[in-house]
Coordinates of C-alpha atoms in Angstrom, one line a residue:
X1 CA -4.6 -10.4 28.9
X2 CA -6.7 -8.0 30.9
X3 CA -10.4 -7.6 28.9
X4 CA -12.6 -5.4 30.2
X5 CA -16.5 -6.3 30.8
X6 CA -17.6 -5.2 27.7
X7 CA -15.0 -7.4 25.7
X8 CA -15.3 -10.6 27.9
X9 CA -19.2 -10.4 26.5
X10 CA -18.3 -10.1 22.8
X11 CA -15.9 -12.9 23.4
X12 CA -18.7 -15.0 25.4
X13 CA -21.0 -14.7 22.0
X14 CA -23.6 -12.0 23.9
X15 CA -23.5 -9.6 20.5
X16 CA -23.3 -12.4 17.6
X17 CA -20.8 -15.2 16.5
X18 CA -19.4 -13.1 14.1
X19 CA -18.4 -10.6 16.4
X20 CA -17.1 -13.4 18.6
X21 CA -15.0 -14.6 16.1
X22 CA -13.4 -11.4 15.5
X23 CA -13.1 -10.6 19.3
X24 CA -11.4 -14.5 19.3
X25 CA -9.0 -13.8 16.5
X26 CA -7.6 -10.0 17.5
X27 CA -7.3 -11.9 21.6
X28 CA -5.4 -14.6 20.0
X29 CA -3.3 -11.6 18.3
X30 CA -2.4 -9.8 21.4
X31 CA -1.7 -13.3 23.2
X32 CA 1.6 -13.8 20.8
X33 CA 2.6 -10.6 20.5
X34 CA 2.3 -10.1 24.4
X35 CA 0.0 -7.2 24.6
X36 CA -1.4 -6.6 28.3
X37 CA -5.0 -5.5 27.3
X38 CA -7.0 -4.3 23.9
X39 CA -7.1 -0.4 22.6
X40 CA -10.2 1.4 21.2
X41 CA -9.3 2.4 17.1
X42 CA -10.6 5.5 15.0
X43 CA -9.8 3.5 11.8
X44 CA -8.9 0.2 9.4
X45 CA -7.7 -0.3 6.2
X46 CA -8.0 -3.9 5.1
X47 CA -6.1 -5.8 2.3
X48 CA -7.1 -9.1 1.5
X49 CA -9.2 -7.8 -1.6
X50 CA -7.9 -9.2 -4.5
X51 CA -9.7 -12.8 -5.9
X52 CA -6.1 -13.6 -7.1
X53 CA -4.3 -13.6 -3.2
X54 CA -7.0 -14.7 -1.2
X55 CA -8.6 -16.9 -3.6
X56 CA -11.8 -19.3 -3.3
X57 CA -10.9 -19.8 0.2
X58 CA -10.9 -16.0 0.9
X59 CA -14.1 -15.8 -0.9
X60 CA -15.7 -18.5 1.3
X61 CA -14.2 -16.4 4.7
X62 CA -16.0 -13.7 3.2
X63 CA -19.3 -15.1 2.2
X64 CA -19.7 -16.6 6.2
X65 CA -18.8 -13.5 8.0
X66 CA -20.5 -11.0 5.8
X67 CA -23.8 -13.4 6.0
X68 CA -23.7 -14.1 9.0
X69 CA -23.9 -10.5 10.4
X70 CA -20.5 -9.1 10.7
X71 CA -20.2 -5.3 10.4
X72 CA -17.3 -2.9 10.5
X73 CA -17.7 -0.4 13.5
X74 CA -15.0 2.1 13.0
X75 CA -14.7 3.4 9.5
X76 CA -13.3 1.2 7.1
X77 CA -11.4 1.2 3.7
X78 CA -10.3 -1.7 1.1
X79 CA -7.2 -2.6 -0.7
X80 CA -6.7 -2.3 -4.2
X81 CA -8.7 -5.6 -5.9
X82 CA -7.3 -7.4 -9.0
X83 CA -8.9 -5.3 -11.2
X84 CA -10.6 -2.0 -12.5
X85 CA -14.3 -2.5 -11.7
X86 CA -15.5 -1.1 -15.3
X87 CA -12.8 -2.0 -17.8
X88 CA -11.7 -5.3 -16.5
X89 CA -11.9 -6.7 -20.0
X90 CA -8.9 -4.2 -21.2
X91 CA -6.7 -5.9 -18.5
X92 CA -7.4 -9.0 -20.3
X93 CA -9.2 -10.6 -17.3
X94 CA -11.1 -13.6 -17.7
X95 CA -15.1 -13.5 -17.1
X96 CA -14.9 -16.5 -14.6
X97 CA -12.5 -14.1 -12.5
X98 CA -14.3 -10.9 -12.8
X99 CA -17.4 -12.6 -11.4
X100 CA -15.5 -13.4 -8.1
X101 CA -13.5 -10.0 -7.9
X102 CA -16.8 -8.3 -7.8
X103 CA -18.3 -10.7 -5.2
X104 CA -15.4 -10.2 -2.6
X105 CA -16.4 -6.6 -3.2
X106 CA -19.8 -7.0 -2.5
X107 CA -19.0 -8.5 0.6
X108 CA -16.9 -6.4 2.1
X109 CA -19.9 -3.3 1.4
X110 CA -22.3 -5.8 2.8
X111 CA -20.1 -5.5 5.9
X112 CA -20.1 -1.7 5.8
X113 CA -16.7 -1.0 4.3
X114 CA -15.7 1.6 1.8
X115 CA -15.0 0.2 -1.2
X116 CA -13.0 2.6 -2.4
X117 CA -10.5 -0.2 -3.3
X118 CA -7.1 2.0 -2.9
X119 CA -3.5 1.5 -1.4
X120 CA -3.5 5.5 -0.6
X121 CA -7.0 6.0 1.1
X122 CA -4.7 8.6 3.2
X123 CA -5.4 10.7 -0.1
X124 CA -8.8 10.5 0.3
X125 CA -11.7 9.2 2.8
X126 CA -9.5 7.8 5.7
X127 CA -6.9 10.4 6.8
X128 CA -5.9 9.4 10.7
X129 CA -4.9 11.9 12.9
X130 CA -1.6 12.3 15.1
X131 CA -1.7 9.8 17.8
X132 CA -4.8 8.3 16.8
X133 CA -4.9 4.4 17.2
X134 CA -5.8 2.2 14.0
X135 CA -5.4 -1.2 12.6
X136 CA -4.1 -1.5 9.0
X137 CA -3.0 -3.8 7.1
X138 CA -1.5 -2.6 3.5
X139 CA 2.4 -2.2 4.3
X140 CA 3.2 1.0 2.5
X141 CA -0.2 2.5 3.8
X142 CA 0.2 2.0 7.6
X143 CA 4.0 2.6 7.2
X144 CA 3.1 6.6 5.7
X145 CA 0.4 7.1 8.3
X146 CA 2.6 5.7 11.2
X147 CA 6.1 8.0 10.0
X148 CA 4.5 10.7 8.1
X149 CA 1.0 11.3 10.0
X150 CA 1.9 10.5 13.3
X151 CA -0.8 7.2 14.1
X152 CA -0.5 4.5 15.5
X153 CA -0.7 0.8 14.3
X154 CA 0.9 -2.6 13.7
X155 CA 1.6 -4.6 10.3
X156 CA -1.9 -5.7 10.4
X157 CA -2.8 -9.0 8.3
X158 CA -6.0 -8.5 6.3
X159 CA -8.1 -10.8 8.5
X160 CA -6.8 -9.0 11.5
X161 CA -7.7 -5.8 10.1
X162 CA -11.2 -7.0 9.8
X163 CA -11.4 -8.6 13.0
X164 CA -10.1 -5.0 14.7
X165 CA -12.8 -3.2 12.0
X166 CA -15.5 -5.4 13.6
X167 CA -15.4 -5.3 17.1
X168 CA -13.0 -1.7 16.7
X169 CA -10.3 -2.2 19.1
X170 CA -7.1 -4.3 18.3
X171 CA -4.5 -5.5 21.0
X172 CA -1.8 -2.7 22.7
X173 CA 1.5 -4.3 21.3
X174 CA 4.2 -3.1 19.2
X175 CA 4.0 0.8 17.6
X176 CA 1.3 1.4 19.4
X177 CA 3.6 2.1 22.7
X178 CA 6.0 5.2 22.8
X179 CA 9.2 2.8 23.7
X180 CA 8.5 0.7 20.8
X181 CA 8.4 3.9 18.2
X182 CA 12.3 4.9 19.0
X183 CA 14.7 4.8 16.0
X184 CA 17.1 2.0 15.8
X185 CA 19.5 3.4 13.3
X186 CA 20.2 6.8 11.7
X187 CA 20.4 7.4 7.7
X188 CA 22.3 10.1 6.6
X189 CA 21.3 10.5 3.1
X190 CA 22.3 11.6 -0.4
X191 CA 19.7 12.0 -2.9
X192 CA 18.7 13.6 -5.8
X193 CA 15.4 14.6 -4.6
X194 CA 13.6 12.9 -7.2
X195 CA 10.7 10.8 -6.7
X196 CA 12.5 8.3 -8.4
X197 CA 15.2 8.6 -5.7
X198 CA 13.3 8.3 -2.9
X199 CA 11.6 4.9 -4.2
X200 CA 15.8 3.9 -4.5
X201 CA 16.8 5.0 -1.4
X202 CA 14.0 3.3 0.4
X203 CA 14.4 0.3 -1.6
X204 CA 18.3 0.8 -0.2
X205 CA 17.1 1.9 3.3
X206 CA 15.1 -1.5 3.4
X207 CA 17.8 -4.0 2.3
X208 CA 19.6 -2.2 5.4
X209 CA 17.9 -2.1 8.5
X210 CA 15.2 -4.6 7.5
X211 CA 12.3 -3.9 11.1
X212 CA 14.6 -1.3 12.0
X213 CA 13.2 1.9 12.7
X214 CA 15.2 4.8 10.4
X215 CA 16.3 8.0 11.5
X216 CA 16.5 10.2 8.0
X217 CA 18.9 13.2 7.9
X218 CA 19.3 15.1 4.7
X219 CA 16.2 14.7 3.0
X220 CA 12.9 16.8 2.6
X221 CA 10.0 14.3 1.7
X222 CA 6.9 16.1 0.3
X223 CA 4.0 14.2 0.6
X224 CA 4.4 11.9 -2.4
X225 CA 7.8 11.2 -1.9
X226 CA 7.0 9.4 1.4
X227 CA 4.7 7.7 -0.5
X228 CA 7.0 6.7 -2.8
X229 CA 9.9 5.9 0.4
X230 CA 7.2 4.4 2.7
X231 CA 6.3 1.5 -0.2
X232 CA 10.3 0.9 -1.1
X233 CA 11.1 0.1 2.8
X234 CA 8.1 -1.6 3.6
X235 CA 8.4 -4.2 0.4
X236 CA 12.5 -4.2 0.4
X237 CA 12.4 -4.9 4.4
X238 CA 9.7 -5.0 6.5
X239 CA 9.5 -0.8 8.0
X240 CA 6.5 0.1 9.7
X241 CA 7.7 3.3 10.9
X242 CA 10.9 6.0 10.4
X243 CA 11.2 9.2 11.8
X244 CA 12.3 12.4 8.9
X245 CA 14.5 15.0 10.8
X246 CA 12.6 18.6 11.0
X247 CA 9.7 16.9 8.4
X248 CA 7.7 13.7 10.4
X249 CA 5.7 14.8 13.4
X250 CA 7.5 12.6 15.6
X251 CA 11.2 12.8 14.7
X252 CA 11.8 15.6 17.8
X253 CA 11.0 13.2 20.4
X254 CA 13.9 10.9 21.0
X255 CA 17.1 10.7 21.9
X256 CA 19.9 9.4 19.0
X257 CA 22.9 9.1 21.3
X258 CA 24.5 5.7 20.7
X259 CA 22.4 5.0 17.7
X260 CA 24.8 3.3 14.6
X261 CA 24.9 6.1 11.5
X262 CA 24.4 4.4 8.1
X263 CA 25.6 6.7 5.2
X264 CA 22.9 5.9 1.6
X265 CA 24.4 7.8 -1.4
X266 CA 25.4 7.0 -5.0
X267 CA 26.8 3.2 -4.5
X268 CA 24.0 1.8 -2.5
X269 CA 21.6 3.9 -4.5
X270 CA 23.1 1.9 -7.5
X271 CA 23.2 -1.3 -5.6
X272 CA 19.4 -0.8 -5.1
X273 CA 19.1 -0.2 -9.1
X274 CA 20.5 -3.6 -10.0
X275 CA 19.0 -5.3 -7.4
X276 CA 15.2 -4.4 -8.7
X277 CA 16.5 -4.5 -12.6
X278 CA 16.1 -7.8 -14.2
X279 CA 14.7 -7.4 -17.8
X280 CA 16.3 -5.5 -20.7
X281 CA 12.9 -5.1 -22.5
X282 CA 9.6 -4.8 -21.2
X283 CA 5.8 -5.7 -22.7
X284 CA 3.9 -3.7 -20.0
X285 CA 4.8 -0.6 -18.2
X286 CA 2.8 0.0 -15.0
X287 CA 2.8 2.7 -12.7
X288 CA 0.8 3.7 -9.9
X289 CA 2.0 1.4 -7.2
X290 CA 1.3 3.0 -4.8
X291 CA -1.2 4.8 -6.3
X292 CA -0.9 7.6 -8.1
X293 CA -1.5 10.8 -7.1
X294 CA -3.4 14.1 -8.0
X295 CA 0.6 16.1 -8.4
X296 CA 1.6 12.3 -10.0
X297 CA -1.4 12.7 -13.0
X298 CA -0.7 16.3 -13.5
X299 CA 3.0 15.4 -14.0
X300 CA 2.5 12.5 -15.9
X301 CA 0.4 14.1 -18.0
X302 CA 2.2 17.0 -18.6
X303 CA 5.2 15.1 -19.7
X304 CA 3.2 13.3 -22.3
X305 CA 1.0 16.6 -23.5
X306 CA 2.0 16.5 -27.2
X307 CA 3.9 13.9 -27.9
X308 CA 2.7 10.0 -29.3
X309 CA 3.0 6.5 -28.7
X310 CA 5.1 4.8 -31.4
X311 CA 5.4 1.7 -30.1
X312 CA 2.1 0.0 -30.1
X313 CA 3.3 -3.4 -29.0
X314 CA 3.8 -2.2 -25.2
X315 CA 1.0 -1.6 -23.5
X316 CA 1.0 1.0 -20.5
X317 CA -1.2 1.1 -17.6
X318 CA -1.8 3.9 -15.2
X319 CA -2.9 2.6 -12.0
X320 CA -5.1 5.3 -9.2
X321 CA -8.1 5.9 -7.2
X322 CA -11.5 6.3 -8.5
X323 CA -11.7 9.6 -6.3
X324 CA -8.5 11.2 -8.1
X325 CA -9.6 9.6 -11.5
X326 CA -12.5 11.5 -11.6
X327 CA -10.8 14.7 -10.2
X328 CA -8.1 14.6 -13.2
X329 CA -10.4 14.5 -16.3
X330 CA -8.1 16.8 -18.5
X331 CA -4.9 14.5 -16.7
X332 CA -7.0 11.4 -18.0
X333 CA -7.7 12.8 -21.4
X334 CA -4.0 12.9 -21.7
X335 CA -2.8 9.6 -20.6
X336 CA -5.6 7.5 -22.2
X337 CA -4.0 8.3 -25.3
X338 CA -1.0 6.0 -24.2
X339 CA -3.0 3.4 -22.1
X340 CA -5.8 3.3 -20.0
X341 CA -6.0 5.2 -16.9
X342 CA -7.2 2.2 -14.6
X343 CA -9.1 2.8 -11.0
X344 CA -9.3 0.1 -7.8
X345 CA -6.7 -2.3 -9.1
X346 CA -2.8 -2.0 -9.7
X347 CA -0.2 -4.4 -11.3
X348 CA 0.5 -5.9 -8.5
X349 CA -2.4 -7.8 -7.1
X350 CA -4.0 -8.4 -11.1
X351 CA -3.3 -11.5 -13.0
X352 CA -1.1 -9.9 -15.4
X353 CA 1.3 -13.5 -15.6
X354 CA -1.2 -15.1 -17.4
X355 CA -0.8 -12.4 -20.0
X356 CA 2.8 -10.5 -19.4
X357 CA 6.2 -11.5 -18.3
X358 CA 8.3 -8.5 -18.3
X359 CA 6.8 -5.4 -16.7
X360 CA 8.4 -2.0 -16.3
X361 CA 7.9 0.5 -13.5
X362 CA 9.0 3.1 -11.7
X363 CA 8.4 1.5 -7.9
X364 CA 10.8 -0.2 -5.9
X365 CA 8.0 -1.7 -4.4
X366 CA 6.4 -3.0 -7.5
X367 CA 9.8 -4.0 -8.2
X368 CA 10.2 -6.4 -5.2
X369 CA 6.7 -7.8 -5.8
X370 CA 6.3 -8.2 -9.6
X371 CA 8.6 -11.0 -9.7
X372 CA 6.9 -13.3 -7.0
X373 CA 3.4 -12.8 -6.9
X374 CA 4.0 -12.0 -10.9
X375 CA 6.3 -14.0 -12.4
X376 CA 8.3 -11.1 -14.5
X377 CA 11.0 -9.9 -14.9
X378 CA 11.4 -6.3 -14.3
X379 CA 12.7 -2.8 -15.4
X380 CA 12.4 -0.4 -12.5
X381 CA 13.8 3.5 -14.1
X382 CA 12.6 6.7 -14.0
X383 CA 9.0 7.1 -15.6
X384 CA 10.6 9.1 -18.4
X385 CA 13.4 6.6 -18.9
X386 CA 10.7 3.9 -19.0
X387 CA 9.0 5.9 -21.6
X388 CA 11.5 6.1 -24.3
X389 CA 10.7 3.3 -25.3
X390 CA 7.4 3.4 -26.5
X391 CA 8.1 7.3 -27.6

């Protein structure tokens, strides 16, 4: 791999072991994946957050880089963490835990990243621009700002992220070369055009290609519904990247002759269904994986406005940014009158086994994760299917 003069320094120790390390680890990177040389990046979004997936041995990761000098040189965002910062206690979190969840946190702001501890940070402080470079590492994140925005980046690991956010460059492999960013298979699709069947047909989309690169015909994806879509593929296969016909900035630039055409309507939409659909009754309904939106609280709380929770037995959580929780106050009003409106954490990466063991949501992607980072069973429906049983 060709370094330039600059990079054979960091690499040689001249600015700091830390930044050593980091310049070690994203070389290493571009030495598997084959990459020729390293490529400057405008941004990173790092995952690796949570106390319950990276653990005591995370922690300790943390503690030596952040004290021994490492600082993020691009700007930087965070992962949701394994619980709401404030109101841990009404996620029945245990002391012992809470003291560790805040230390990771700590430690990433030691080392100059936002801790604005979100799986959409595309809805807030880190928005990328068309064709810019960036390394990051949450799979439904990179996947929307790779189809829908038009950067570039890999599927990051969390300490890979870092390394990239350190030193800011990561290696030129993968999606960030044109020829790699070509479909590999066209969808023509039937939905509903619900945001509930977008999160179905990506979860359908996913089982299907698995790395493929998608083609879409026959959709319209606003904003949240790729949101929705980019989480289903990226958890039900492993999609980094799809083009949207007449919608994603990209989806003009290649040609689709020879490509295989794979028709998604009602039977694989259903197929999805029963796939994610495990449980017949649920203890906890989540929702806000990814996280939800401005449009998602106004919706949300609209359909609630007026009505009341009958069945106190289920709790619900409602999972988002800090940034949009405080822009919703009237929303939040609303909803905390059926759970708590929770910032920074989601159900996903909190210890909810240890409390729960049937959890319904509406997202495929919480759907494919719940039951083995979890241990539930699940109920994936509509949000006002979900709700009927608590109305």
């Amino acid at each position: 791999m060709y370094l330039t003069r600059d990079e054979e320094e960091i690499l040689a120790g001249e600015e700091g072991e830390s930044c050593r390390k980091a310049m070690e680890l994203v070389v290493a990177l571009g030495k598997i994946y084959g990459a020729e040389d390293l490529i400057d990046i405008a941004s990173a979004h790092l995952s690796g957050a949570s106390y319950k997936t990276i653990g005591d041995g995370g922690l300790k990761y943390l503690e030596d880089m952040a004290n021994g000098g490492a600082r993020v040189s691009v700007p930087a965002t965070l992962n949701p963490v394994g619980m709401d910062r404030e109101r841990w206690k009404e996620m029945h979190i245990l002391p012992a835990f809470a003291e560790k969840q805040l230390r990771i946190i700590e430690l990433y702001k030691k080392m100059g990243v936002m801790a604005t501890c979100s799986c959409t940070p595309y809805l807030g402080d880190n928005v990328p621009s068309l064709g810019e470079h960036v390394a990051w590492a949450e799979s439904s994140a990179l996947s929307f700002v790779n189809s829908y925005i038009g950067a570039r980046t890999n599927r990051e690991g969390g300490p890979g992220a870092l390394a990239s956010a350190i030193i800011g460059r990561t290696a030129n492999y993968g999606l960030h070369i044109d020829e790699n960013r070509r479909p590999t298979v066209i969808i023509e699709a039937e939905i509903d055009g619900s945001v509930f069947s977008y999160s179905m047909l990506g979860q359908a989309v996913g089982m299907a290609v698995g790395g493929g690169i998608p083609y879409f015909r026959g959709i319209d994806p606003t904003v949240d519904d790729a949101k929705t879509m980019s989480a289903a593929m990226a958890a039900s296969g492993s999609v980094a990247l799809y083009h949207v016909e007449g919608v994603t900035p990209e989806a003009g630039n290649y040609d689709l002759k020879g490509l295989e055409t794979i028709s998604i309507g009602k039977k694989e939409l259903e197929g999805a269904y029963e796939k994610l659909n495990t449980a017949d009754d649920v203890q906890l309904i989540a929702l806000g994986c990814p996280h939800l939106s401005k449009k998602e609280m106004s919706d949300i709380a609209a359909f609630l406005k007026g009505k009341k929770k009958k069945n106190r037995d289920i709790e619900i959580w409602f999972c988002t940014s800090s940034k949009i929780r405080e822009e919703c106050a009237e929303e939040v009003r609303i909803m905390e009158e059926f759970g708590p409106v929770l910032a920074d954490t989601c159900m996903v990466v909190a210890p909810i086994e240890g409390v729960f063991r049937r959890t319904g949501t509406n997202s495929a992607k919480a759907g494919n994760y719940l039951p083995t980072l979890c241990s539930q069973e699940v109920v994936c429906r509509d949000i006002s299917k979900l709700m009927e049983v608590v109305l």
